[in-house]
mmCIF file of C-alpha atoms in Angstrom:
data_model
loop_
_atom_site.group_PDB
_atom_site.id
_atom_site.type_symbol
_atom_site.label_atom_id
_atom_site.label_comp_id
_atom_site.label_asym_id
_atom_site.label_seq_id
_atom_site.Cartn_x
_atom_site.Cartn_y
_atom_site.Cartn_z
ATOM 1 C CA MET K 374 0.092 -0.242 0.317
ATOM 2 C CA GLU K 375 1.597 3.365 -1.047
ATOM 3 C CA LYS K 376 2.642 5.508 1.791
ATOM 4 C CA SER K 377 0.600 8.816 2.885
ATOM 5 C CA PRO K 378 2.757 12.052 2.292
ATOM 6 C CA MET K 379 4.638 12.789 5.601
ATOM 7 C CA PHE K 380 6.476 15.707 6.738
ATOM 8 C CA GLU K 381 9.103 16.310 4.076
ATOM 9 C CA LYS K 382 10.995 19.528 3.295
ATOM 10 C CA ARG K 383 9.861 19.925 -0.327
ATOM 11 C CA ASP K 384 6.529 19.334 0.906
ATOM 12 C CA PHE K 385 6.320 21.926 4.144
ATOM 13 C CA PHE K 386 5.391 24.650 1.997
ATOM 14 C CA LYS K 387 2.376 22.525 0.150
ATOM 15 C CA LEU K 388 0.726 22.093 3.403
ATOM 16 C CA PRO K 389 -0.252 18.195 3.611
ATOM 17 C CA VAL K 390 -4.064 18.666 5.344
ATOM 18 C CA SER K 391 -2.575 16.544 8.336
ATOM 19 C CA TYR K 392 -0.758 20.285 8.859
ATOM 20 C CA PHE K 393 -3.909 21.479 9.809
ATOM 21 C CA SER K 394 -4.153 19.877 13.073
ATOM 22 C CA MET K 395 -2.087 22.737 14.507
ATOM 23 C CA PRO K 396 -4.865 25.258 14.254
ATOM 24 C CA MET K 397 -7.266 22.598 15.026
ATOM 25 C CA GLY K 398 -5.321 21.505 18.280
ATOM 26 C CA LEU K 399 -5.050 25.651 18.821
ATOM 27 C CA ILE K 400 -8.945 25.990 18.642
ATOM 28 C CA GLY K 401 -9.347 23.104 20.936
ATOM 29 C CA LEU K 402 -7.000 24.548 23.465
ATOM 30 C CA GLY K 403 -8.650 27.887 23.387
ATOM 31 C CA ILE K 404 -12.436 26.288 24.002
ATOM 32 C CA GLU K 405 -10.612 24.200 26.888
ATOM 33 C CA VAL K 406 -9.103 27.175 28.676
ATOM 34 C CA HIS K 407 -12.134 29.579 27.830
ATOM 35 C CA HIS K 408 -15.078 26.754 29.362
ATOM 36 C CA PHE K 409 -12.469 26.543 32.278
ATOM 37 C CA GLU K 410 -12.270 30.252 32.447
ATOM 38 C CA ARG K 411 -16.334 30.257 32.571
ATOM 39 C CA ILE K 412 -16.713 27.484 35.496
ATOM 40 C CA ILE K 413 -14.332 29.507 37.446
ATOM 41 C CA ALA K 414 -15.588 32.927 37.056
ATOM 42 C CA SER K 415 -12.200 33.842 35.947
ATOM 43 C CA GLY K 416 -11.585 37.196 34.650
ATOM 44 C CA THR K 417 -8.727 36.505 32.844
ATOM 45 C CA THR K 418 -8.907 36.675 28.722
ATOM 46 C CA PHE K 419 -5.974 34.052 28.706
ATOM 47 C CA SER K 420 -8.406 31.929 26.561
ATOM 48 C CA ALA K 421 -8.840 35.313 23.765
ATOM 49 C CA TRP K 422 -5.251 35.172 23.152
ATOM 50 C CA ILE K 423 -5.246 31.511 21.959
ATOM 51 C CA MET K 424 -8.502 32.058 20.013
ATOM 52 C CA HIS K 425 -7.040 34.869 18.401
ATOM 53 C CA LEU K 426 -3.816 32.791 17.569
ATOM 54 C CA ALA K 427 -4.901 30.139 16.660
ATOM 55 C CA TRP K 428 -7.712 32.201 14.066
ATOM 56 C CA LEU K 429 -4.666 33.409 12.549
ATOM 57 C CA ILE K 430 -3.063 30.785 11.710
ATOM 58 C CA LEU K 431 -6.096 28.887 10.544
ATOM 59 C CA ALA K 432 -6.779 32.087 8.306
ATOM 60 C CA ALA K 433 -2.942 32.070 6.634
ATOM 61 C CA MET K 434 -3.029 28.393 6.022
ATOM 62 C CA ALA K 435 -6.186 28.623 4.568
ATOM 63 C CA VAL K 436 -5.291 31.149 1.968
ATOM 64 C CA PHE K 437 -1.648 29.597 1.523
ATOM 65 C CA SER K 438 -3.503 26.310 0.940
ATOM 66 C CA PHE K 439 -6.637 28.266 -1.429
ATOM 67 C CA ALA K 440 -3.328 29.845 -3.088
ATOM 68 C CA ASN K 441 -1.724 26.497 -3.904
ATOM 69 C CA LEU K 442 -4.979 24.892 -5.301
ATOM 70 C CA LEU K 443 -4.494 27.472 -8.102
ATOM 71 C CA LYS K 444 -1.349 25.942 -9.191
ATOM 72 C CA ALA K 445 -1.144 22.826 -11.475
ATOM 73 C CA GLU K 446 1.442 21.295 -8.944
ATOM 74 C CA GLY K 447 -0.683 22.049 -6.403
ATOM 75 C CA ARG K 448 -3.949 20.360 -7.477
ATOM 76 C CA GLN K 449 -1.514 17.567 -8.153
ATOM 77 C CA PHE K 450 -0.644 17.206 -4.437
ATOM 78 C CA PHE K 451 -3.827 17.511 -3.356
ATOM 79 C CA LYS K 452 -5.506 15.070 -5.510
ATOM 80 C CA ALA K 453 -2.566 12.781 -4.734
ATOM 81 C CA GLN K 454 -3.556 12.913 -0.543
ATOM 82 C CA TRP K 455 -7.571 12.232 -1.968
ATOM 83 C CA GLN K 456 -6.727 9.155 -3.920
ATOM 84 C CA ASN K 457 -4.058 7.703 -1.258
ATOM 85 C CA SER K 458 -7.018 5.498 0.933
ATOM 86 C CA ILE K 459 -4.715 6.249 4.079
ATOM 87 C CA SER K 460 -3.988 9.987 3.508
ATOM 88 C CA LEU K 461 -7.767 10.262 2.862
ATOM 89 C CA LEU K 462 -8.292 9.501 7.122
ATOM 90 C CA ASP K 463 -6.664 12.982 7.391
ATOM 91 C CA PHE K 464 -9.414 14.978 5.575
ATOM 92 C CA PRO K 465 -11.676 14.800 8.531
ATOM 93 C CA ILE K 466 -9.327 17.120 10.117
ATOM 94 C CA LEU K 467 -10.866 20.243 7.949
ATOM 95 C CA THR K 468 -14.564 19.510 8.742
ATOM 96 C CA LEU K 469 -13.101 19.167 12.608
ATOM 97 C CA THR K 470 -11.471 22.444 12.385
ATOM 98 C CA SER K 471 -14.326 23.777 10.771
ATOM 99 C CA LEU K 472 -16.924 22.720 13.466
ATOM 100 C CA LEU K 473 -14.683 23.565 16.512
ATOM 101 C CA LEU K 474 -14.009 27.015 14.722
ATOM 102 C CA LEU K 475 -18.089 27.648 14.510
ATOM 103 C CA LEU K 476 -17.966 26.538 18.146
ATOM 104 C CA SER K 477 -15.544 29.043 19.207
ATOM 105 C CA LEU K 478 -17.508 31.508 17.254
ATOM 106 C CA GLU K 479 -20.821 30.545 19.199
ATOM 107 C CA ASP K 480 -20.739 34.220 21.196
ATOM 108 C CA PHE K 481 -20.690 36.057 17.947
ATOM 109 C CA ASN K 482 -24.142 33.567 16.871
ATOM 110 C CA ASP K 483 -26.783 36.565 16.618
ATOM 111 C CA GLY K 484 -29.338 33.767 15.516
ATOM 112 C CA GLN K 485 -28.827 34.444 11.924
ATOM 113 C CA ASP K 486 -29.676 32.075 9.205
ATOM 114 C CA LEU K 487 -26.118 32.434 7.596
ATOM 115 C CA TRP K 488 -24.627 30.202 10.947
ATOM 116 C CA LEU K 489 -27.215 27.766 10.463
ATOM 117 C CA ILE K 490 -26.230 27.554 6.431
ATOM 118 C CA ALA K 491 -22.546 27.413 7.602
ATOM 119 C CA PHE K 492 -23.028 24.643 9.979
ATOM 120 C CA ALA K 493 -25.407 22.518 7.220
ATOM 121 C CA LEU K 494 -22.725 22.979 4.849
ATOM 122 C CA VAL K 495 -19.994 21.439 7.399
ATOM 123 C CA VAL K 496 -21.815 18.753 8.328
ATOM 124 C CA ILE K 497 -22.728 18.077 4.094
ATOM 125 C CA ALA K 498 -19.059 17.615 4.073
ATOM 126 C CA HIS K 499 -18.671 15.661 7.049
ATOM 127 C CA THR K 500 -21.132 13.259 6.408
ATOM 128 C CA PHE K 501 -19.709 12.615 2.678
ATOM 129 C CA LEU K 502 -16.250 12.402 4.529
ATOM 130 C CA ASN K 503 -17.889 9.758 6.816
ATOM 131 C CA ILE K 504 -19.343 7.641 3.623
ATOM 132 C CA GLU K 505 -16.273 8.142 1.346
ATOM 133 C CA ILE K 506 -13.822 6.829 3.795
ATOM 134 C CA LEU K 507 -16.116 3.731 4.591
ATOM 135 C CA THR K 508 -16.841 2.881 0.763
ATOM 136 C CA ARG K 509 -13.171 3.305 0.298
ATOM 137 C CA TRP K 510 -12.014 1.044 3.035
ATOM 138 C CA LEU K 511 -14.875 -1.602 2.588
ATOM 139 C CA ASN K 512 -13.970 -1.764 -1.273
ATOM 140 C CA ASP K 513 -10.259 -1.527 -1.669
ATOM 141 C CA THR K 514 -8.867 -4.684 -1.753
ATOM 142 C CA ASN K 515 -4.754 -3.183 -1.240
ATOM 143 C CA LEU K 516 -5.265 -2.215 2.045
ATOM 144 C CA GLN K 517 -4.740 -4.709 4.967
ATOM 145 C CA LEU K 518 -5.247 -4.812 8.794
ATOM 146 C CA GLN K 519 -1.778 -3.166 9.688
ATOM 147 C CA ASP K 520 -3.168 -0.020 7.448
ATOM 148 C CA ILE K 521 -5.320 0.788 10.339
ATOM 149 C CA ARG K 522 -4.098 3.707 12.683
ATOM 150 C CA PRO K 523 -5.391 5.858 14.710
ATOM 151 C CA THR K 524 -6.397 8.823 12.506
ATOM 152 C CA PHE K 525 -9.557 6.984 11.515
ATOM 153 C CA PHE K 526 -10.497 8.691 15.123
ATOM 154 C CA ILE K 527 -9.950 11.723 13.536
ATOM 155 C CA LEU K 528 -13.345 11.142 11.904
ATOM 156 C CA LEU K 529 -15.053 9.806 14.613
ATOM 157 C CA SER K 530 -14.275 12.810 16.742
ATOM 158 C CA GLY K 531 -15.815 14.902 14.161
ATOM 159 C CA ASN K 532 -18.916 12.972 14.193
ATOM 160 C CA PHE K 533 -19.622 13.709 18.029
ATOM 161 C CA MET K 534 -18.855 17.132 17.680
ATOM 162 C CA VAL K 535 -21.377 17.283 14.862
ATOM 163 C CA VAL K 536 -23.587 16.797 17.682
ATOM 164 C CA ILE K 537 -21.832 18.880 20.116
ATOM 165 C CA VAL K 538 -22.001 22.217 17.804
ATOM 166 C CA GLY K 539 -25.317 20.983 16.509
ATOM 167 C CA ASP K 540 -26.635 21.708 20.229
ATOM 168 C CA PHE K 541 -25.821 25.330 20.356
ATOM 169 C CA TYR K 542 -26.627 26.333 16.607
ATOM 170 C CA LEU K 543 -29.714 24.331 16.111
ATOM 171 C CA PRO K 544 -33.150 24.169 17.452
ATOM 172 C CA LYS K 545 -34.003 21.795 19.552
ATOM 173 C CA SER K 546 -36.636 20.072 16.719
ATOM 174 C CA TYR K 547 -33.954 18.962 15.443
ATOM 175 C CA ASP K 548 -32.535 16.802 18.596
ATOM 176 C CA GLU K 549 -33.980 13.411 16.751
ATOM 177 C CA PHE K 550 -31.009 14.436 13.847
ATOM 178 C CA LEU K 551 -28.446 14.998 16.551
ATOM 179 C CA TRP K 552 -29.549 11.250 18.444
ATOM 180 C CA PHE K 553 -29.485 9.979 15.353
ATOM 181 C CA TYR K 554 -26.024 11.628 14.349
ATOM 182 C CA PHE K 555 -24.970 10.273 18.326
ATOM 183 C CA SER K 556 -26.231 7.043 17.485
ATOM 184 C CA VAL K 557 -24.402 5.999 14.753
ATOM 185 C CA SER K 558 -20.874 7.836 16.234
ATOM 186 C CA LEU K 559 -21.078 5.616 19.026
ATOM 187 C CA PHE K 560 -21.502 2.445 16.616
ATOM 188 C CA LEU K 561 -18.634 3.569 14.654
ATOM 189 C CA TRP K 562 -16.539 3.991 17.583
ATOM 190 C CA PHE K 563 -17.085 0.859 19.424
ATOM 191 C CA THR K 564 -16.029 -1.132 15.773
ATOM 192 C CA PHE K 565 -12.701 0.631 14.652
ATOM 193 C CA VAL K 566 -11.463 0.754 18.813
ATOM 194 C CA PHE K 567 -11.974 -2.733 18.546
ATOM 195 C CA ILE K 568 -10.306 -3.096 15.088
ATOM 196 C CA LEU K 569 -7.607 -0.601 15.919
ATOM 197 C CA PHE K 570 -6.614 -2.684 19.072
ATOM 198 C CA TYR K 571 -6.924 -5.850 17.612
ATOM 199 C CA ARG K 572 -4.263 -4.751 14.958
ATOM 200 C CA LEU K 573 -1.749 -3.385 18.026
ATOM 201 C CA ILE K 574 -1.919 -6.580 19.826
ATOM 202 C CA PHE K 575 -1.619 -8.968 17.670
ATOM 203 C CA GLU K 576 -0.847 -7.440 14.132
ATOM 204 C CA VAL K 577 2.159 -4.991 13.275
ATOM 205 C CA SER K 578 2.887 -2.416 15.919
ATOM 206 C CA ILE K 579 2.476 0.859 14.928
ATOM 207 C CA GLN K 580 5.472 3.148 13.718
ATOM 208 C CA ASP K 581 7.313 5.475 16.723
ATOM 209 C CA THR K 582 6.705 8.224 14.634
ATOM 210 C CA LEU K 583 3.105 7.811 14.431
ATOM 211 C CA ARG K 584 3.117 6.986 18.528
ATOM 212 C CA PRO K 585 1.223 10.415 18.879
ATOM 213 C CA SER K 586 -1.734 9.856 17.074
ATOM 214 C CA LEU K 587 -2.682 7.428 19.385
ATOM 215 C CA PHE K 588 -3.622 9.974 21.925
ATOM 216 C CA ILE K 589 -6.542 10.387 19.212
ATOM 217 C CA ILE K 590 -8.136 7.434 21.209
ATOM 218 C CA LEU K 591 -8.981 10.030 23.855
ATOM 219 C CA SER K 592 -11.575 12.464 21.784
ATOM 220 C CA PRO K 593 -14.148 10.243 20.624
ATOM 221 C CA PRO K 594 -15.269 8.957 24.415
ATOM 222 C CA SER K 595 -14.329 12.276 25.781
ATOM 223 C CA LEU K 596 -16.685 13.910 23.302
ATOM 224 C CA GLY K 597 -19.225 11.852 23.369
ATOM 225 C CA LEU K 598 -19.497 12.223 27.157
ATOM 226 C CA ILE K 599 -19.901 15.595 26.283
ATOM 227 C CA ALA K 600 -22.594 15.032 23.196
ATOM 228 C CA TYR K 601 -24.352 12.467 25.850
ATOM 229 C CA ALA K 602 -24.710 14.968 28.686
ATOM 230 C CA LEU K 603 -26.041 17.811 26.353
ATOM 231 C CA LEU K 604 -28.510 15.705 24.644
ATOM 232 C CA SER K 605 -30.094 14.002 27.213
ATOM 233 C CA HIS K 606 -29.846 17.834 29.693
ATOM 234 C CA ALA K 607 -27.920 15.501 32.280
ATOM 235 C CA THR K 608 -28.299 17.016 35.662
ATOM 236 C CA ALA K 609 -26.150 14.411 37.111
ATOM 237 C CA MET K 610 -24.064 11.706 36.046
ATOM 238 C CA SER K 611 -25.086 8.854 34.658
ATOM 239 C CA ALA K 612 -23.764 5.264 33.885
ATOM 240 C CA VAL K 613 -23.429 6.255 30.009
ATOM 241 C CA THR K 614 -21.143 9.014 30.914
ATOM 242 C CA TRP K 615 -19.280 7.463 33.442
ATOM 243 C CA ALA K 616 -18.332 4.205 31.187
ATOM 244 C CA LEU K 617 -17.432 6.823 28.601
ATOM 245 C CA PHE K 618 -15.165 8.771 30.817
ATOM 246 C CA SER K 619 -13.853 5.829 32.547
ATOM 247 C CA PHE K 620 -12.972 4.596 29.060
ATOM 248 C CA ALA K 621 -11.146 7.549 28.302
ATOM 249 C CA THR K 622 -9.473 7.742 31.816
ATOM 250 C CA PHE K 623 -8.147 4.512 31.557
ATOM 251 C CA PHE K 624 -6.272 5.394 28.497
ATOM 252 C CA LEU K 625 -4.866 8.175 29.453
ATOM 253 C CA GLY K 626 -3.653 6.641 32.219
ATOM 254 C CA MET K 627 -2.030 3.839 30.418
ATOM 255 C CA TRP K 628 -0.186 6.598 27.766
ATOM 256 C CA PHE K 629 0.783 8.185 30.713
ATOM 257 C CA LEU K 630 2.682 4.986 31.992
ATOM 258 C CA MET K 631 4.152 4.624 28.194
ATOM 259 C CA GLN K 632 5.595 8.101 28.773
ATOM 260 C CA ARG K 633 9.051 6.836 27.684
ATOM 261 C CA PHE K 634 8.171 5.230 24.253
ATOM 262 C CA PHE K 635 6.532 9.296 23.654
ATOM 263 C CA ARG K 636 9.852 11.007 24.920
ATOM 264 C CA LYS K 637 11.804 9.319 22.545
ATOM 265 C CA ILE K 638 9.883 10.911 19.174
ATOM 266 C CA ARG K 639 11.168 13.868 18.093
ATOM 267 C CA LEU K 640 9.369 16.679 17.555
ATOM 268 C CA THR K 641 7.556 17.266 14.514
ATOM 269 C CA MET K 642 3.894 18.509 13.368
ATOM 270 C CA ILE K 643 2.516 15.094 14.281
ATOM 271 C CA GLY K 644 2.937 16.445 17.871
ATOM 272 C CA TRP K 645 0.063 18.524 17.753
ATOM 273 C CA ALA K 646 -1.905 14.919 17.968
ATOM 274 C CA PHE K 647 -1.356 15.263 21.440
ATOM 275 C CA ILE K 648 -3.290 18.657 22.014
ATOM 276 C CA TYR K 649 -6.701 18.446 20.692
ATOM 277 C CA PRO K 650 -7.152 15.379 22.636
ATOM 278 C CA LEU K 651 -6.228 16.489 25.903
ATOM 279 C CA ALA K 652 -8.355 19.034 25.519
ATOM 280 C CA SER K 653 -11.483 17.082 24.615
ATOM 281 C CA TYR K 654 -10.686 15.134 27.573
ATOM 282 C CA ASP K 655 -9.989 18.361 29.655
ATOM 283 C CA VAL K 656 -13.190 19.673 28.561
ATOM 284 C CA SER K 657 -15.186 16.539 29.436
ATOM 285 C CA LEU K 658 -13.689 17.016 33.167
ATOM 286 C CA GLN K 659 -15.027 20.092 33.616
ATOM 287 C CA PHE K 660 -18.383 19.030 32.365
ATOM 288 C CA ILE K 661 -18.246 16.326 34.766
ATOM 289 C CA TYR K 662 -17.245 18.957 37.831
ATOM 290 C CA ASP K 663 -20.400 20.902 36.301
ATOM 291 C CA LEU K 664 -22.392 17.648 37.323
ATOM 292 C CA THR K 665 -20.813 16.760 40.479
ATOM 293 C CA GLY K 666 -18.919 20.150 41.759
ATOM 294 C CA ASN K 667 -16.425 17.626 43.055
ATOM 295 C CA PRO K 668 -13.344 19.755 43.160
ATOM 296 C CA VAL K 669 -10.854 16.741 42.844
ATOM 297 C CA ILE K 670 -12.085 16.482 39.194
ATOM 298 C CA LEU K 671 -11.683 20.637 38.663
ATOM 299 C CA SER K 672 -7.840 20.146 40.472
ATOM 300 C CA LEU K 673 -7.242 17.529 37.951
ATOM 301 C CA ALA K 674 -8.885 19.338 34.917
ATOM 302 C CA PHE K 675 -6.589 22.191 35.816
ATOM 303 C CA ILE K 676 -3.652 20.170 35.885
ATOM 304 C CA VAL K 677 -4.193 18.929 32.562
ATOM 305 C CA MET K 678 -5.190 22.101 30.970
ATOM 306 C CA ALA K 679 -2.080 23.312 32.136
ATOM 307 C CA THR K 680 -0.229 20.111 30.692
ATOM 308 C CA ASN K 681 -1.829 20.963 27.464
ATOM 309 C CA ILE K 682 -0.683 25.051 27.771
ATOM 310 C CA THR K 683 2.617 23.806 28.216
ATOM 311 C CA LEU K 684 2.688 20.982 25.097
ATOM 312 C CA SER K 685 1.422 23.877 22.823
ATOM 313 C CA SER K 686 3.886 26.007 23.933
ATOM 314 C CA ILE K 687 6.906 23.763 23.247
ATOM 315 C CA LEU K 688 5.479 22.782 20.054
ATOM 316 C CA LEU K 689 5.098 26.530 19.097
ATOM 317 C CA TYR K 690 8.289 27.283 19.677
ATOM 318 C CA HIS K 691 9.384 24.117 17.707
ATOM 319 C CA MET K 692 7.445 24.876 14.544
ATOM 320 C CA THR K 693 8.275 28.627 14.502
ATOM 321 C CA ARG K 694 12.014 27.875 14.492
ATOM 322 C CA THR K 695 11.420 25.215 11.877
ATOM 323 C CA PHE K 696 9.113 27.666 9.676
ATOM 324 C CA LEU K 697 12.066 30.291 10.162
ATOM 325 C CA THR K 698 14.982 27.732 9.333
ATOM 326 C CA ARG K 699 12.424 26.008 6.467
ATOM 327 C CA SER K 700 13.805 22.575 7.561
ATOM 328 C CA ILE K 701 11.443 19.652 8.322
ATOM 329 C CA VAL K 702 12.390 16.661 9.880
ATOM 330 C CA GLU K 703 11.576 14.005 7.771
ATOM 331 C CA GLU K 704 9.419 11.033 9.343
ATOM 332 C CA GLN K 705 9.331 8.310 7.624
#
């Protein structure tokens, strides 16, 4: 099977789709900090600084990517990513980032139809990606079990984000649609988490350079918890929310105990795979605090948030230096 385009120097200024994990992570971090500021009734605007930085980076990358698509070489590069069944798994980053952008702009939502149209377009695009990816993987005879990778969970995270963002933007009469999306998302998550861990345990282990992507496994159960709490108008923790939280917490603990394997990995753009999943998990912790009022949960949420801010700062420094020197460490 042809390998997915990775972080080669000649590709850096073509901006592979996977590079949008950077603004995706930063917007997720901004939402995480903003929600925490609301919980503790803080008067700080630190989250606003993160949001503005994320929006600026996203806008710059979007303009640069659009300019590249106007060139034949850029279109060919984009087409090569789309036609590769493994690279195709990165494309939900675009719709997930768009959903996060809509959620980060929720304070500016004045109820105009333009916001609903934007949300509908993103949902249509994300639904199309669901169908395209599943169809491609069901019918591509060249794919093998070892081709299954954690990037599948980007698609599943986007599915739960449709429910979360929809709860903010859609009238309550659309709850049936959101429940449908939630149910399908839960089924796909159960399916792919089983397949992935069967592959990791009994087949070829994941490459060292892709180990950070294992953190993406935290996102679907964390976002599923939030989606379920919003849809069910929860006022207390239920068996479903505890189960989803416990699953995410178990794997976060396992990845923490395996930190020696992650420390060996040199920093590249794939390091942003840490940020968004941690932000998702932390927001789920904050939701649990809202439901339980347990100060231990709030303290844990602060620790995860501080860790995420530190990791983001390190990655931003590294990526800025890389951008200025125009050198990218080759991953594969």
